[in-house]
Coordinates of C-alpha atoms and ligand atoms in Angstrom, one line a residue:
Chain A
M1 CA 15.6 -47.4 -3.8
I2 CA 12.1 -48.0 -3.8
D3 CA 11.7 -45.0 -1.9
T4 CA 13.3 -42.7 -4.8
L5 CA 10.3 -43.6 -6.7
I6 CA 7.9 -42.5 -4.5
P7 CA 7.1 -38.7 -5.7
T8 CA 5.3 -37.2 -3.2
P9 CA 6.6 -36.8 -0.1
T10 CA 3.5 -37.4 1.9
D11 CA 2.9 -40.5 0.7
T12 CA 1.7 -42.8 3.2
A13 CA 2.2 -45.9 1.5
E14 CA 5.9 -46.6 2.9
P15 CA 7.9 -49.9 2.1
A16 CA 8.9 -51.6 5.1
V17 CA 12.2 -49.2 4.6
E18 CA 12.6 -49.5 8.7
E19 CA 14.1 -52.5 8.6
R20 CA 17.1 -51.0 7.0
T21 CA 20.0 -50.2 9.4
P22 CA 19.4 -46.3 9.1
K23 CA 22.3 -43.8 7.8
M24 CA 22.7 -42.2 11.2
S25 CA 21.0 -43.1 14.6
A26 CA 21.0 -41.3 17.7
R27 CA 20.3 -43.0 21.3
D28 CA 19.7 -41.3 24.3
V29 CA 21.3 -38.1 23.4
K30 CA 21.8 -35.6 26.1
V31 CA 23.0 -32.2 25.9
F32 CA 24.2 -29.9 28.5
Y33 CA 25.4 -26.4 28.1
G34 CA 26.9 -26.1 31.5
A35 CA 24.0 -27.7 34.3
K36 CA 21.7 -26.8 31.8
E37 CA 19.8 -30.0 30.3
A38 CA 19.2 -28.7 26.9
L39 CA 18.2 -32.3 25.4
K40 CA 16.7 -35.0 27.4
G41 CA 17.5 -38.2 26.2
V42 CA 16.2 -38.0 22.1
S43 CA 16.6 -41.1 20.3
I44 CA 16.2 -41.2 16.4
D45 CA 16.7 -42.2 13.0
I46 CA 17.6 -40.8 10.0
H47 CA 17.5 -43.0 6.8
D48 CA 19.1 -42.5 3.5
D49 CA 16.7 -41.5 0.8
R50 CA 14.4 -39.7 3.1
V51 CA 13.9 -36.2 4.2
T52 CA 13.4 -35.8 8.5
A53 CA 12.3 -32.6 9.3
F54 CA 12.7 -31.8 13.1
I55 CA 9.4 -29.4 14.1
G56 CA 8.8 -27.3 17.9
P57 CA 8.7 -24.6 19.5
S58 CA 11.6 -22.1 20.1
G59 CA 14.3 -23.5 22.2
C60 CA 13.4 -26.7 22.1
G61 CA 16.7 -28.0 21.6
K62 CA 15.7 -28.5 17.8
S63 CA 19.6 -26.8 16.4
T64 CA 21.1 -28.1 19.4
F65 CA 20.2 -31.8 18.3
L66 CA 21.5 -30.9 14.5
R67 CA 24.7 -29.6 15.9
C68 CA 25.3 -32.8 17.8
L69 CA 25.1 -35.2 14.4
N70 CA 28.1 -33.3 13.1
R71 CA 29.8 -32.3 16.3
M72 CA 29.5 -28.7 15.9
N73 CA 28.6 -28.2 19.7
D74 CA 32.1 -29.9 20.0
T75 CA 32.9 -25.7 19.3
I76 CA 31.3 -24.4 22.3
P77 CA 33.1 -25.0 25.0
S78 CA 30.1 -25.1 27.8
A79 CA 28.8 -28.0 25.9
R80 CA 28.5 -31.6 26.5
V81 CA 27.0 -34.0 24.7
T82 CA 26.1 -37.6 26.3
G83 CA 24.7 -40.8 24.7
T84 CA 25.5 -42.5 21.6
I85 CA 25.3 -41.1 17.7
E86 CA 26.5 -43.8 14.8
L87 CA 27.2 -42.9 11.3
D88 CA 27.0 -46.4 9.3
G89 CA 27.5 -47.9 12.6
E90 CA 30.3 -46.0 13.2
D91 CA 29.8 -44.3 16.8
I92 CA 30.8 -40.2 15.8
N93 CA 32.3 -38.9 19.1
S94 CA 34.7 -42.3 19.0
A95 CA 38.2 -41.8 19.0
A96 CA 38.5 -43.4 15.8
M97 CA 36.2 -40.5 14.1
D98 CA 37.8 -38.0 12.7
V99 CA 35.7 -34.8 13.4
V100 CA 36.7 -32.8 10.3
Q101 CA 36.6 -36.0 8.1
L102 CA 32.8 -36.3 10.0
R103 CA 32.2 -32.7 8.4
A104 CA 33.0 -33.5 5.1
R105 CA 30.0 -36.6 5.6
V106 CA 27.5 -34.2 7.1
G107 CA 27.6 -31.6 5.6
M108 CA 25.1 -28.3 7.0
V109 CA 23.4 -25.3 6.3
F110 CA 22.9 -22.7 8.5
Q111 CA 19.7 -20.6 9.5
K112 CA 21.2 -17.3 8.2
P113 CA 22.9 -17.5 4.5
N114 CA 26.9 -17.5 5.3
P115 CA 29.2 -17.2 2.4
F116 CA 32.6 -16.7 2.7
P117 CA 33.1 -13.4 1.3
K118 CA 35.4 -14.9 -1.2
S119 CA 34.0 -15.5 -5.2
I120 CA 31.3 -18.0 -5.9
F121 CA 33.4 -20.1 -7.5
E122 CA 36.0 -19.7 -5.0
N123 CA 32.8 -20.3 -2.0
V124 CA 31.7 -23.8 -3.7
A125 CA 35.4 -24.9 -4.7
Y126 CA 36.6 -24.5 -1.3
G127 CA 35.6 -27.6 0.2
P128 CA 36.2 -29.6 -2.8
R129 CA 40.5 -27.9 -2.8
I130 CA 40.9 -28.8 1.2
H131 CA 39.6 -32.7 0.8
G132 CA 42.0 -32.5 -2.2
L133 CA 38.7 -34.1 -4.5
A134 CA 39.9 -32.6 -8.1
E135 CA 43.0 -33.5 -9.8
N136 CA 43.5 -30.5 -11.0
K137 CA 41.6 -27.3 -12.2
S138 CA 39.3 -28.5 -15.0
E139 CA 37.8 -31.2 -13.0
L140 CA 37.4 -28.5 -9.9
E141 CA 35.3 -26.3 -12.1
A142 CA 33.2 -29.5 -13.4
I143 CA 32.1 -29.8 -9.5
V144 CA 31.9 -26.1 -9.0
E145 CA 29.3 -26.7 -11.9
K146 CA 27.7 -29.5 -10.8
S147 CA 27.3 -28.0 -7.3
L148 CA 25.7 -24.8 -8.2
K149 CA 23.7 -26.7 -11.0
R150 CA 22.5 -28.8 -8.0
A151 CA 21.8 -25.8 -6.0
G152 CA 19.6 -24.2 -8.6
L153 CA 21.7 -21.2 -8.7
W154 CA 23.9 -22.0 -12.2
D155 CA 21.8 -20.3 -14.4
E156 CA 21.8 -16.9 -12.4
V157 CA 25.4 -17.1 -11.3
K158 CA 27.8 -18.8 -14.0
D159 CA 28.6 -15.2 -16.2
R160 CA 29.9 -14.2 -12.7
L161 CA 31.8 -17.0 -11.5
N162 CA 34.4 -14.4 -9.9
E163 CA 31.6 -11.6 -8.3
S164 CA 31.6 -12.2 -4.3
G165 CA 28.9 -14.4 -3.1
T166 CA 28.6 -11.9 -0.2
A167 CA 27.0 -9.7 -3.1
L168 CA 24.2 -12.1 -4.0
S169 CA 20.7 -11.4 -2.8
G170 CA 19.8 -14.1 0.3
G171 CA 18.1 -16.2 -1.1
Q172 CA 20.4 -17.0 -3.9
Q173 CA 23.2 -17.1 -0.9
Q174 CA 21.6 -19.5 0.5
R175 CA 21.2 -21.4 -2.6
L176 CA 25.3 -20.8 -2.7
C177 CA 26.0 -22.4 0.6
I178 CA 23.8 -25.5 -0.2
A179 CA 25.7 -25.7 -3.4
R180 CA 29.1 -25.4 -1.0
A181 CA 27.8 -27.7 1.2
I182 CA 27.0 -30.4 -1.5
A183 CA 30.2 -29.8 -3.1
V184 CA 32.1 -31.9 -1.1
D185 CA 29.7 -34.9 -1.6
P186 CA 28.1 -35.2 1.7
E187 CA 26.0 -38.3 2.8
V188 CA 24.1 -36.4 5.2
I189 CA 23.0 -33.2 5.1
L190 CA 21.8 -30.7 8.2
M191 CA 19.6 -27.6 7.7
D192 CA 19.0 -25.7 10.7
E193 CA 15.7 -23.1 9.1
P194 CA 17.8 -23.0 6.1
C195 CA 14.7 -20.7 4.7
S196 CA 13.6 -18.5 7.2
A197 CA 15.2 -15.4 6.2
L198 CA 14.1 -16.2 2.4
D199 CA 10.7 -14.6 0.6
P200 CA 8.6 -17.4 -0.5
I201 CA 9.5 -17.4 -4.2
A202 CA 13.0 -18.5 -3.0
T203 CA 11.9 -20.6 -0.2
A204 CA 9.6 -22.4 -3.2
K205 CA 13.0 -23.0 -5.2
I206 CA 14.6 -24.1 -2.3
E207 CA 12.0 -26.7 -1.3
E208 CA 11.9 -27.6 -4.8
L209 CA 16.2 -28.5 -4.2
I210 CA 15.5 -30.5 -1.5
H211 CA 13.3 -32.8 -3.7
E212 CA 15.6 -33.2 -6.0
L213 CA 18.2 -33.3 -3.2
R214 CA 16.1 -36.3 -1.9
G215 CA 17.3 -39.7 -3.2
R216 CA 20.9 -38.5 -3.1
Y217 CA 21.7 -37.8 0.8
A218 CA 19.7 -38.1 3.9
I219 CA 18.4 -34.8 4.7
A220 CA 17.6 -33.5 8.3
I221 CA 16.0 -29.5 7.9
V222 CA 14.8 -27.8 11.1
T223 CA 11.4 -25.8 10.3
H224 CA 9.1 -23.2 12.3
N225 CA 7.3 -23.8 9.3
M226 CA 3.9 -26.0 9.9
Q227 CA 3.6 -26.5 6.1
Q228 CA 7.2 -26.4 4.4
A229 CA 7.6 -29.4 7.2
A230 CA 4.4 -30.9 5.6
R231 CA 5.8 -30.7 2.1
V232 CA 9.3 -31.3 2.0
S233 CA 9.9 -34.3 4.8
Q234 CA 8.1 -37.9 4.9
R235 CA 9.6 -38.0 8.8
T236 CA 8.9 -35.8 11.4
A237 CA 10.1 -35.5 14.8
F238 CA 8.3 -33.2 17.4
F239 CA 10.4 -31.8 19.7
H240 CA 9.1 -29.9 22.9
L241 CA 11.3 -28.5 25.9
G242 CA 14.4 -30.4 25.4
E243 CA 12.2 -33.8 24.6
M244 CA 11.5 -35.6 21.4
V245 CA 8.0 -35.9 22.0
E246 CA 6.9 -37.5 19.1
Y247 CA 8.7 -39.1 16.0
G248 CA 6.9 -40.7 12.7
K249 CA 5.7 -40.5 9.3
T250 CA 5.3 -36.9 8.7
S251 CA 1.6 -37.4 7.1
D252 CA 0.5 -39.2 10.6
I253 CA 2.4 -36.5 13.1
F254 CA -0.2 -34.1 10.8
T255 CA -3.2 -35.9 10.5
N256 CA -3.0 -38.2 13.3
P257 CA -0.4 -37.7 15.9
R258 CA -0.6 -39.9 19.4
E259 CA 0.3 -37.1 21.3
Q260 CA -1.9 -34.0 22.8
R261 CA 1.4 -32.1 23.0
T262 CA 2.1 -32.6 19.4
Q263 CA -1.7 -32.0 18.3
D264 CA -1.6 -29.0 20.6
Y265 CA 1.9 -27.7 18.4
I266 CA 0.1 -28.5 15.1
T267 CA -3.0 -26.9 15.5
G268 CA -1.2 -23.5 16.8
R269 CA -2.5 -23.8 20.1
Y270 CA 1.1 -23.1 21.0
G271 CA 4.3 -21.9 19.5
Chain B
M1 CA -3.9 6.9 27.6
S2 CA -3.7 10.7 26.3
S3 CA -3.0 9.3 23.1
R4 CA -4.9 12.7 21.4
A5 CA -1.6 15.0 23.2
A6 CA 1.0 13.1 21.3
S7 CA -0.6 13.2 18.2
R8 CA -1.2 16.8 17.7
W9 CA 1.9 16.9 15.5
T10 CA 1.0 20.7 14.3
D11 CA 0.1 22.9 17.1
G12 CA 2.8 25.6 18.7
S13 CA 4.3 23.4 21.6
M14 CA 5.0 20.8 18.8
G15 CA 6.8 23.6 16.8
K16 CA 9.0 24.6 19.9
R17 CA 9.7 21.0 20.6
V18 CA 11.3 20.8 16.6
A19 CA 12.8 24.1 17.0
K20 CA 14.9 23.2 20.2
R21 CA 15.8 20.3 18.8
Y22 CA 17.6 22.1 15.6
A23 CA 19.2 24.2 17.7
A24 CA 21.2 21.5 20.3
E25 CA 22.1 19.7 16.9
R26 CA 23.2 23.1 15.5
R27 CA 25.0 23.8 18.6
F28 CA 26.7 20.6 19.0
R29 CA 27.7 20.7 15.4
L30 CA 29.5 24.2 16.4
F31 CA 31.2 22.2 19.6
G32 CA 32.4 18.9 17.4
L33 CA 33.8 21.6 14.6
A34 CA 35.5 24.0 17.4
A35 CA 37.3 21.2 18.7
V36 CA 38.2 19.9 14.9
G37 CA 39.6 23.5 14.5
L38 CA 42.0 23.5 18.3
S39 CA 43.5 20.2 17.2
L40 CA 44.1 21.5 13.7
A41 CA 45.5 24.8 14.7
F42 CA 48.1 23.1 17.0
L43 CA 48.7 20.7 14.0
A44 CA 49.1 23.8 11.3
F45 CA 51.0 25.8 14.0
L46 CA 53.5 22.9 14.7
L47 CA 53.7 22.8 10.6
I48 CA 53.8 26.2 10.0
T49 CA 56.8 27.0 12.5
M50 CA 58.6 23.5 11.5
L51 CA 58.4 24.2 7.7
M52 CA 59.8 28.1 8.3
K53 CA 62.6 27.1 10.4
G54 CA 63.7 24.2 8.9
I55 CA 63.2 24.2 5.6
G56 CA 66.1 25.8 4.6
G57 CA 68.1 23.4 6.4
L58 CA 66.8 20.6 3.7
S59 CA 69.3 20.4 0.9
L60 CA 70.6 17.6 -0.7
E61 CA 73.5 17.6 1.9
F62 CA 71.0 17.5 4.4
L63 CA 69.8 14.2 3.8
S64 CA 72.7 13.1 2.5
N65 CA 75.5 13.5 4.9
S66 CA 75.2 12.0 9.4
D67 CA 75.8 14.2 12.0
A68 CA 78.8 16.3 12.4
T69 CA 80.2 18.6 15.0
E70 CA 79.9 21.5 12.5
A71 CA 76.7 22.7 12.2
A72 CA 76.9 23.5 8.1
N73 CA 78.1 19.7 7.9
A74 CA 75.4 17.8 9.9
G75 CA 73.1 15.6 8.1
V76 CA 70.0 13.3 9.0
W77 CA 70.9 10.4 7.1
G78 CA 73.0 8.8 9.4
A79 CA 69.4 9.0 12.1
L80 CA 67.4 8.2 9.2
K81 CA 69.4 5.1 8.4
G82 CA 69.2 4.2 11.8
S83 CA 65.8 4.7 12.5
L84 CA 65.1 2.5 8.7
L85 CA 66.7 -0.4 10.7
T86 CA 65.6 0.0 13.7
I87 CA 62.2 -0.1 12.8
L88 CA 63.0 -2.6 10.2
V89 CA 64.3 -5.1 13.0
T90 CA 60.9 -4.0 15.0
M91 CA 58.7 -5.0 12.9
A92 CA 60.5 -8.7 12.0
I93 CA 60.3 -9.6 15.4
A94 CA 56.9 -7.7 16.4
F95 CA 54.9 -8.7 13.8
P96 CA 55.1 -12.3 13.4
I97 CA 55.2 -12.9 17.6
G98 CA 52.4 -10.9 18.0
V99 CA 50.0 -12.0 15.5
L100 CA 50.7 -15.8 16.5
S101 CA 50.0 -14.6 20.1
A102 CA 47.0 -13.0 19.4
L103 CA 45.4 -15.9 17.0
Y104 CA 46.9 -18.6 19.7
L105 CA 45.0 -16.5 22.5
E106 CA 41.5 -16.1 20.6
E107 CA 41.8 -19.2 18.4
F108 CA 43.6 -22.0 20.7
A109 CA 43.7 -20.8 24.1
P110 CA 41.3 -22.8 26.6
R111 CA 39.5 -19.8 29.0
N112 CA 40.8 -20.4 32.2
R113 CA 42.5 -18.1 34.8
W114 CA 46.2 -18.5 33.4
T115 CA 44.8 -17.0 29.8
D116 CA 42.8 -14.7 31.7
L117 CA 46.1 -13.8 34.0
I118 CA 48.1 -13.3 30.7
E119 CA 45.2 -11.5 28.9
V120 CA 45.4 -8.4 31.8
S121 CA 49.4 -8.8 31.2
I122 CA 49.7 -8.0 27.7
N123 CA 46.7 -4.8 28.6
N124 CA 49.0 -3.5 31.4
L125 CA 52.3 -3.9 29.2
A126 CA 50.6 -1.8 26.7
A127 CA 50.7 0.9 29.5
V128 CA 54.2 0.5 30.5
P129 CA 56.4 3.8 29.9
S130 CA 58.8 2.9 27.5
I131 CA 61.2 4.2 29.2
I132 CA 60.6 0.7 31.7
F133 CA 61.1 -1.0 28.5
G134 CA 64.5 0.9 27.9
L135 CA 66.1 -0.3 31.1
L136 CA 64.8 -3.7 30.3
G137 CA 66.3 -3.8 26.7
L138 CA 69.6 -2.4 29.1
A139 CA 69.1 -5.5 31.6
V140 CA 68.7 -8.3 29.4
F141 CA 70.6 -7.5 25.7
L142 CA 73.1 -5.4 26.6
N143 CA 74.4 -7.0 30.3
F144 CA 73.1 -10.3 29.8
M145 CA 73.3 -11.1 25.9
H146 CA 76.2 -9.0 25.3
L147 CA 74.2 -7.7 21.7
P148 CA 76.3 -4.3 20.7
R149 CA 76.0 -1.5 22.4
S150 CA 73.3 1.9 20.5
A151 CA 73.1 -0.5 17.2
P152 CA 70.0 -0.9 15.2
L153 CA 69.4 -4.4 16.7
V154 CA 69.1 -3.6 20.2
G155 CA 67.0 -0.4 19.5
G156 CA 64.3 -2.7 17.2
L157 CA 64.5 -5.3 19.7
T158 CA 63.7 -3.1 22.3
L159 CA 61.0 -1.7 20.8
A160 CA 59.7 -4.9 19.5
L161 CA 58.8 -5.2 23.2
M162 CA 57.1 -1.8 23.9
T163 CA 55.5 -2.7 20.3
M164 CA 54.2 -6.2 20.9
P165 CA 51.4 -5.5 23.4
V166 CA 49.8 -3.1 21.1
I167 CA 50.2 -5.4 18.1
V168 CA 48.4 -8.1 20.1
I169 CA 45.7 -6.0 21.6
A170 CA 44.8 -5.0 18.0
G171 CA 44.7 -8.3 16.7
R172 CA 42.7 -9.6 19.1
N173 CA 40.3 -7.5 18.2
A174 CA 40.2 -7.7 14.7
I175 CA 40.0 -11.2 15.1
K176 CA 37.5 -11.1 17.7
S177 CA 35.4 -9.4 14.9
V178 CA 35.6 -12.1 12.2
P179 CA 31.7 -13.4 12.2
P180 CA 31.4 -16.5 14.3
S181 CA 29.3 -17.5 11.2
I182 CA 32.0 -17.5 9.0
R183 CA 34.0 -20.1 11.1
D184 CA 31.1 -22.1 11.1
A185 CA 30.4 -22.0 7.4
A186 CA 33.9 -23.3 7.2
L187 CA 33.9 -25.8 10.4
G188 CA 30.7 -27.1 8.3
V189 CA 32.1 -28.1 5.2
G190 CA 35.3 -30.0 6.8
A191 CA 38.1 -27.5 7.3
S192 CA 40.2 -28.4 10.3
K193 CA 41.0 -25.9 12.8
M194 CA 44.0 -24.6 11.6
Q195 CA 42.3 -23.9 8.1
V196 CA 39.7 -22.3 9.3
V197 CA 42.2 -19.7 11.0
F198 CA 44.5 -19.7 8.0
H199 CA 41.9 -19.5 5.3
H200 CA 39.4 -17.6 7.0
V201 CA 39.7 -15.5 10.0
L202 CA 43.9 -14.3 9.8
P203 CA 42.9 -12.6 6.4
L204 CA 39.6 -11.5 7.5
A205 CA 41.7 -10.0 10.3
L206 CA 44.2 -8.4 8.2
P207 CA 43.2 -5.0 7.9
G208 CA 42.6 -4.3 11.3
I209 CA 46.0 -6.2 12.3
L210 CA 47.7 -4.0 9.8
T211 CA 46.3 -1.6 11.3
G212 CA 47.2 -1.5 14.7
T213 CA 50.6 -2.6 13.6
I214 CA 51.7 0.6 11.9
I215 CA 49.5 2.7 14.4
G216 CA 52.3 0.8 17.1
M217 CA 55.0 0.8 14.3
A218 CA 55.0 4.7 13.8
R219 CA 54.4 4.9 18.0
A220 CA 58.1 3.3 17.8
L221 CA 59.0 5.4 15.2
G222 CA 59.1 8.6 17.4
E223 CA 60.0 6.6 20.5
T224 CA 63.4 8.4 22.0
A225 CA 63.3 7.4 25.9
P226 CA 64.1 3.5 25.7
L227 CA 66.5 4.4 22.9
L228 CA 68.6 6.9 24.9
M229 CA 68.7 4.1 27.5
I230 CA 70.4 1.6 25.7
G231 CA 72.8 4.0 24.3
M232 CA 71.6 5.5 21.0
R233 CA 72.4 9.2 21.9
A234 CA 76.5 8.9 21.4
F235 CA 77.6 10.7 18.7
I236 CA 77.9 9.0 15.6
A237 CA 79.5 10.1 12.1
T238 CA 78.7 7.7 10.0
P239 CA 75.9 6.0 9.0
P240 CA 75.0 2.4 10.4
R241 CA 75.6 -0.3 7.6
G242 CA 73.8 -3.3 9.5
I243 CA 71.9 -3.7 12.4
T244 CA 75.0 -4.2 14.4
D245 CA 76.6 -0.8 13.6
P246 CA 76.8 1.7 16.0
S247 CA 73.7 4.1 15.1
S248 CA 71.3 6.9 15.9
V249 CA 67.8 7.9 14.8
L250 CA 65.8 10.3 13.9
P251 CA 63.9 11.7 17.4
V252 CA 67.2 11.0 19.4
Q253 CA 69.2 12.8 16.8
I254 CA 66.1 15.5 16.7
F255 CA 66.7 15.5 20.9
L256 CA 70.6 15.7 21.1
W257 CA 70.5 18.6 18.3
S258 CA 67.9 21.0 20.2
D259 CA 70.1 20.6 23.7
E260 CA 73.3 22.0 20.6
V261 CA 74.2 25.3 22.1
D262 CA 75.2 26.6 18.1
R263 CA 72.2 28.6 17.1
A264 CA 73.0 27.0 13.2
F265 CA 71.6 23.5 14.9
V266 CA 67.8 25.7 15.5
E267 CA 67.2 24.9 11.5
K268 CA 69.0 21.3 11.5
T269 CA 66.2 20.7 14.7
S270 CA 63.3 21.4 12.3
A271 CA 65.1 20.0 9.4
A272 CA 65.1 16.8 11.2
I273 CA 61.6 17.2 12.1
I274 CA 60.3 17.8 8.8
V275 CA 61.9 15.0 7.7
L276 CA 60.8 12.7 10.6
L277 CA 57.0 13.8 10.2
I278 CA 57.0 13.0 6.0
F279 CA 58.8 9.3 8.1
M280 CA 55.5 8.8 10.1
L281 CA 53.5 10.6 7.3
L282 CA 54.6 7.9 4.5
M283 CA 54.2 5.3 7.2
N284 CA 50.6 6.1 8.1
G285 CA 50.2 6.2 4.5
L286 CA 51.1 2.8 3.7
A287 CA 48.8 2.1 6.9
I288 CA 45.9 3.6 4.9
Y289 CA 46.8 2.2 1.0
L290 CA 47.4 -1.7 2.9
R291 CA 43.8 -1.8 5.1
N292 CA 42.3 -0.4 2.1
K293 CA 43.5 -3.0 -0.1
F294 CA 43.1 -5.8 1.6
E295 CA 39.3 -4.4 3.2
R296 CA 36.9 -7.1 2.4
R297 CA 33.3 -6.7 3.6
W298 CA 30.7 -9.8 4.6
Ligands
ATP1 N1 25.2 -22.2 23.4 C1 24.5 -21.8 24.0 N2 24.8 -21.8 25.2 C2 24.3 -22.2 26.3 N3 22.7 -22.4 26.1 C3 22.6 -22.6 24.7 C4 23.2 -22.4 23.6 N4 22.8 -23.0 22.6 C5 21.5 -23.1 22.9 N5 21.4 -22.5 24.5 C6 19.8 -23.4 24.8 O1 19.5 -24.4 24.3 C7 18.1 -24.5 24.3 C8 17.4 -25.1 22.9 O2 18.0 -24.4 22.3 P1 18.3 -23.9 20.5 O3 19.2 -23.5 19.7 O4 18.5 -25.8 20.7 O5 16.3 -24.1 20.6 P2 16.0 -24.4 18.9 O6 14.8 -25.1 19.2 O7 16.9 -24.6 17.6 O8 15.1 -23.2 18.8 P3 15.1 -22.1 17.6 O9 14.0 -22.7 17.2 O10 14.7 -20.3 18.3 O11 16.0 -21.8 16.6 C9 17.8 -23.3 24.6 O12 16.9 -22.9 25.7 C10 19.1 -22.3 24.4 O13 18.6 -21.2 25.6
MG2 MG1 17.7 -22.8 16.1

């Protein structure tokens, strides 16, 4: 609660929320693609009301880790995940966890905007419809409108909800994908480089959106853009060669990192 | 580094290279045109000779009569109806089974030695000569299952065996070409595997599947050999009333008439070919119409 009242994302005077149980917690997560170990034991907590950024050089395993959190790695036949990941204290890899429900609770926005080749309305309505979140058409319309408004896209598309989602610009498509993700009312939103295909203006809109969504959802975002991580996140994890090198307050990571490798990366000595 | 040499864009040798490139392009266009012209010429030759020989034989009577011993009374209706019924049986069997097999193999089956084996077998089946399918139909449907001889049911089943691999292969290719990002998107909002397949993958793959199916159907429509094997070569003077009645089909009818000694059947043969070609044209038109109707971009 207190967290949501703090306006600036890089605020250092955070209360002792660490004692709260985290929304998601990963312990010693390892991922193997065949025999290759892509992730070498990562432990991270992701909290409500807070944006967690994952940074690190290309190929270090950020996407791999993100995809563990909603078990998207299940779709890769060669991938094997060990360790435990909990959502609200429940093991997401246990037999009792329904993976379909997990993915509704832990939504995902992909690096490349991937709207369905259907109408804008259908794109957003799809999730609520398959999960039976709306009793009737007007409820569904209300969900679609609310989601598009939250994604900051409503004003641009409200007169053409029946047009194809693929006809939108790249930035609009990405906001459509965000609207689609929040339409099922998830608890966590994972974003894998959501702005990498966007221009600075569209990027600014998405960052603004992340600010607005913070407090309602736990957000984890992968980014290559250091400034972006600094702007939008309160916690940052630095990955390097499959290891999580350092995890802490974003302000600490950027101004006062403990590890030399982190220091080298954020000052652009390698990447 | 001879970076200077390459930057002289306007001197003579560069001009010569450009001229050579243009000449190559012209040559290629000429050869391409010649290739298209050659196949068009053959098609035109076929159409014109058929039309000249057969157009006189096309009449309402010809279209509504069935086969007869007298050339004057012989018509194509029985064979046309037989073809229609046969192709309907083929469609009803081959399409759902082919599409389900393609979906299962692409989306659900694990990748292992068994599925590799199945894949190879299906590719081989598509290349098996049609007469072999006729023998298979004879052995299984007639001698073992005792289904009625010469009937569109058995003809359709036999052609379905032949068409299925084509549909499976076309279907798998169409399914493969659906971008994985669409699957991720649907899984990402919590769609189940079945929902991903039936809400997203299948609709997007449908144009490709339909095209493949109709090409397979058109091939089945023109098949003669396997139908001869299951007895669809009998002289049948009444049109079939259902799929279990003895019947002929267009290509077999053409084959039979072309064998007649009576000169009057030459015209009948050509007229029947025209009917068959129009039938195929309609099917291909349908294929294009359906493809355009369902085509979506992403
Ligand atoms: N499907 C896969 N099969 C095999 N190896 C993979 C697969 N996906 C990723 N990898 C490997 O796992 C490692 C981590 O990849 P990952 O995609 O997580 O990196 P990343 O940090 O997201 O990089 P980027 O910033 O370029 O997106 C890489 O070495 C990559 O080659
Ligand atoms: Mg990545």
